[in-house]
């Protein structure tokens, strides 16, 4: 694997190293030892798949509060997405900054999302599928999110939104929840 840290400390792009032969190729997509060496959480407690029928579908911006904050390893297994993560760690010098990465079936790239980050993506083609390996169990009472089009976040989505869930449309603006967000995301209250 080729593991590249983004401008957001603790968030990584993970490219595979293909070993090709006449059958096709083989590549390692995850390694506990390599993750641990970099200080990443190598624990996977759930594996999830999301199928998205229409181009322009938007999912996000999701997160879970500590002590149930999640790490995620996200890969697009069919189609293409623009994946965006936002640093929600109040003590971080990159608080509220974001990184956008195209993940698609051709580049087979993954994005490692640390704890206390918001995550969302938009599909770039019809019939897109994503795979998530998650480091914490889904905890409904700890889940939350931010508006995908919050002007303070400054996220640029490549397409008009064609499909979005009712729940994702009802997330509040950062200006309405920032005090609570900062209090619940403080390092003292976090797992790491």
Short mmCIF file of C-alpha atoms in Angstrom, two decimals:
data_model
loop_
_atom_site.label_atom_id
_atom_site.label_comp_id
_atom_site.label_asym_id
_atom_site.label_seq_id
_atom_site.Cartn_x
_atom_site.Cartn_y
_atom_site.Cartn_z
CA UNK A 1 0.00 0.00 0.00
CA UNK A 2 1.02 3.58 -0.57
CA UNK A 3 -0.18 5.69 2.37
CA UNK A 4 -0.16 9.47 1.93
CA UNK A 5 -1.11 11.90 4.71
CA UNK A 6 -3.42 14.72 3.63
CA UNK A 7 -3.17 18.31 4.86
CA UNK A 8 -5.45 17.22 7.73
CA UNK A 9 -3.28 15.45 10.31
CA UNK A 10 -4.35 11.85 10.76
CA UNK A 11 -6.35 11.65 7.50
CA UNK A 12 -4.74 9.52 4.78
CA UNK A 13 -5.21 8.58 1.15
CA UNK A 14 -4.42 4.92 0.63
CA UNK A 15 -3.42 3.74 -2.82
CA UNK A 16 -2.92 0.11 -3.66
CA UNK A 17 0.25 -1.35 -5.17
CA UNK A 18 -0.91 -3.71 -7.88
CA UNK A 19 0.97 -6.94 -8.51
CA UNK A 20 -0.17 -7.74 -12.03
CA UNK A 21 0.06 -10.95 -14.04
CA UNK A 22 -1.99 -12.49 -16.87
CA UNK A 23 -4.90 -13.18 -14.46
CA UNK A 24 -5.23 -9.51 -13.50
CA UNK A 25 -3.75 -8.10 -10.31
CA UNK A 26 -3.52 -8.64 -6.57
CA UNK A 27 -3.10 -5.87 -4.01
CA UNK A 28 -3.25 -5.40 -0.25
CA UNK A 29 -6.00 -2.94 0.71
CA UNK A 30 -5.59 -2.99 4.51
CA UNK A 31 -2.87 -4.00 6.99
CA UNK A 32 -3.23 -3.72 10.78
CA UNK A 33 0.53 -3.55 11.26
CA UNK A 34 1.03 -0.68 8.81
CA UNK A 35 -1.92 1.24 10.24
CA UNK A 36 -0.64 0.77 13.81
CA UNK A 37 2.87 1.94 12.77
CA UNK A 38 1.35 5.21 11.50
CA UNK A 39 -0.72 5.66 14.66
CA UNK A 40 -3.98 4.88 12.86
CA UNK A 41 -6.76 2.88 14.48
CA UNK A 42 -6.45 -0.60 12.92
CA UNK A 43 -9.69 -1.91 14.46
CA UNK A 44 -12.64 -2.67 12.19
CA UNK A 45 -15.87 -3.47 14.02
CA UNK A 46 -18.32 -3.07 11.11
CA UNK A 47 -18.17 -3.29 7.34
CA UNK A 48 -20.88 -1.42 5.43
CA UNK A 49 -21.86 -1.06 1.77
CA UNK A 50 -23.85 1.83 0.29
CA UNK A 51 -25.50 1.49 -3.10
CA UNK A 52 -26.43 4.71 -4.88
CA UNK A 53 -28.66 4.57 -7.95
CA UNK A 54 -28.44 8.12 -9.30
CA UNK A 55 -25.56 10.38 -10.23
CA UNK A 56 -25.53 13.43 -7.95
CA UNK A 57 -26.69 11.51 -4.85
CA UNK A 58 -25.28 13.13 -1.73
CA UNK A 59 -24.67 11.43 1.63
CA UNK A 60 -23.37 13.56 4.47
CA UNK A 61 -21.95 15.29 6.37
CA UNK A 62 -22.05 12.55 9.04
CA UNK A 63 -20.15 11.91 12.28
CA UNK A 64 -20.54 10.36 15.72
CA UNK A 65 -19.65 12.17 18.95
CA UNK A 66 -17.18 10.68 21.46
CA UNK A 67 -17.02 8.25 23.07
CA UNK A 68 -18.52 6.62 19.95
CA UNK A 69 -16.53 8.59 17.35
CA UNK A 70 -15.66 6.53 14.31
CA UNK A 71 -12.71 5.95 12.09
CA UNK A 72 -13.68 5.01 8.55
CA UNK A 73 -11.84 3.46 5.64
CA UNK A 74 -13.92 4.38 2.58
CA UNK A 75 -13.46 2.96 -0.91
CA UNK A 76 -15.59 3.25 -4.04
CA UNK A 77 -15.99 -0.27 -5.45
CA UNK A 78 -18.22 0.64 -8.40
CA UNK A 79 -18.60 3.97 -10.16
CA UNK A 80 -17.08 7.17 -8.76
CA UNK A 81 -17.56 9.58 -5.86
CA UNK A 82 -16.15 12.83 -4.58
CA UNK A 83 -15.49 12.12 -0.90
CA UNK A 84 -15.11 15.08 1.48
CA UNK A 85 -14.00 15.07 5.11
CA UNK A 86 -14.03 17.99 7.57
CA UNK A 87 -11.83 18.25 10.67
CA UNK A 88 -14.09 18.76 13.72
CA UNK A 89 -11.32 18.57 16.35
CA UNK A 90 -11.53 21.93 18.19
CA UNK A 91 -7.86 21.75 19.27
CA UNK A 92 -6.63 21.08 15.73
CA UNK A 93 -4.85 23.79 13.70
CA UNK A 94 -6.96 22.56 10.76
CA UNK A 95 -10.32 22.80 12.59
CA UNK A 96 -13.14 23.11 9.99
CA UNK A 97 -10.75 22.64 7.07
CA UNK A 98 -11.61 19.94 4.57
CA UNK A 99 -10.09 17.61 2.01
CA UNK A 100 -11.87 16.33 -1.11
CA UNK A 101 -10.70 13.15 -2.85
CA UNK A 102 -12.10 11.37 -5.87
CA UNK A 103 -12.51 7.67 -5.20
CA UNK A 104 -13.47 5.47 -8.12
CA UNK A 105 -13.42 1.90 -9.33
CA UNK A 106 -10.40 2.59 -11.56
CA UNK A 107 -8.05 4.23 -9.05
CA UNK A 108 -9.27 1.91 -6.23
CA UNK A 109 -8.05 4.55 -3.79
CA UNK A 110 -9.33 4.63 -0.21
CA UNK A 111 -9.66 7.46 2.28
CA UNK A 112 -8.88 6.91 5.97
CA UNK A 113 -11.13 9.20 8.03
CA UNK A 114 -9.97 9.76 11.63
CA UNK A 115 -12.20 10.09 14.67
CA UNK A 116 -13.94 13.43 15.14
CA UNK A 117 -14.22 14.20 11.42
CA UNK A 118 -17.41 14.78 9.42
CA UNK A 119 -17.68 12.67 6.27
CA UNK A 120 -19.80 12.85 3.15
CA UNK A 121 -19.70 12.15 -0.55
CA UNK A 122 -21.47 12.76 -3.84
CA UNK A 123 -21.82 10.17 -6.59
CA UNK A 124 -20.35 11.19 -9.95
CA UNK A 125 -22.01 8.44 -12.02
CA UNK A 126 -25.13 6.28 -11.79
CA UNK A 127 -25.04 2.93 -9.94
CA UNK A 128 -22.20 3.72 -7.58
CA UNK A 129 -21.24 1.52 -4.64
CA UNK A 130 -19.05 2.38 -1.67
CA UNK A 131 -17.54 0.19 1.01
CA UNK A 132 -16.85 1.41 4.54
CA UNK A 133 -14.78 -0.35 7.19
CA UNK A 134 -15.68 1.36 10.45
CA UNK A 135 -13.78 1.42 13.76
CA UNK A 136 -16.78 1.92 16.08
CA UNK A 137 -20.25 0.46 16.21
CA UNK A 138 -23.13 2.50 14.84
CA UNK A 139 -24.51 4.39 17.85
CA UNK A 140 -27.72 6.26 16.97
CA UNK A 141 -27.69 8.39 20.14
CA UNK A 142 -24.17 9.65 19.24
CA UNK A 143 -24.77 10.32 15.54
CA UNK A 144 -25.04 13.78 14.10
CA UNK A 145 -24.14 15.80 11.06
CA UNK A 146 -23.74 19.18 9.44
CA UNK A 147 -25.43 20.66 6.39
CA UNK A 148 -23.64 19.64 3.20
CA UNK A 149 -24.05 23.18 1.85
CA UNK A 150 -23.17 25.14 5.00
CA UNK A 151 -21.42 28.32 3.74
CA UNK A 152 -18.98 28.22 6.69
CA UNK A 153 -17.68 24.83 5.59
CA UNK A 154 -17.13 26.05 2.03
CA UNK A 155 -17.60 22.60 0.45
CA UNK A 156 -17.79 22.48 -3.32
CA UNK A 157 -19.85 19.64 -4.75
CA UNK A 158 -19.30 18.95 -8.46
CA UNK A 159 -22.94 18.29 -9.40
CA UNK A 160 -26.40 19.53 -8.48
CA UNK A 161 -27.80 17.30 -5.72
CA UNK A 162 -30.19 14.78 -7.32
CA UNK A 163 -30.99 12.69 -4.22
CA UNK A 164 -30.45 13.36 -0.50
CA UNK A 165 -32.13 11.83 2.55
CA UNK A 166 -34.63 13.76 4.64
CA UNK A 167 -32.32 13.30 7.63
CA UNK A 168 -29.34 14.83 5.80
CA UNK A 169 -31.43 17.82 4.71
CA UNK A 170 -32.41 18.52 8.32
CA UNK A 171 -28.92 18.87 9.77
CA UNK A 172 -28.39 22.34 11.19
CA UNK A 173 -25.89 24.99 10.20
CA UNK A 174 -22.59 25.14 12.06
CA UNK A 175 -23.46 28.61 13.39
CA UNK A 176 -26.41 27.05 15.24
CA UNK A 177 -24.53 24.10 16.77
CA UNK A 178 -20.86 25.09 16.99
CA UNK A 179 -20.81 25.66 20.74
CA UNK A 180 -22.26 22.21 21.42
CA UNK A 181 -20.09 20.64 18.71
CA UNK A 182 -16.89 22.04 20.20
CA UNK A 183 -17.88 20.99 23.72
CA UNK A 184 -18.68 17.42 22.71
CA UNK A 185 -15.66 17.06 20.41
CA UNK A 186 -13.06 18.36 22.93
CA UNK A 187 -9.98 16.15 23.22
CA UNK A 188 -10.66 15.48 26.92
CA UNK A 189 -13.98 13.92 25.96
CA UNK A 190 -12.58 12.02 22.99
CA UNK A 191 -11.20 8.52 22.78
CA UNK A 192 -7.82 9.53 21.39
#
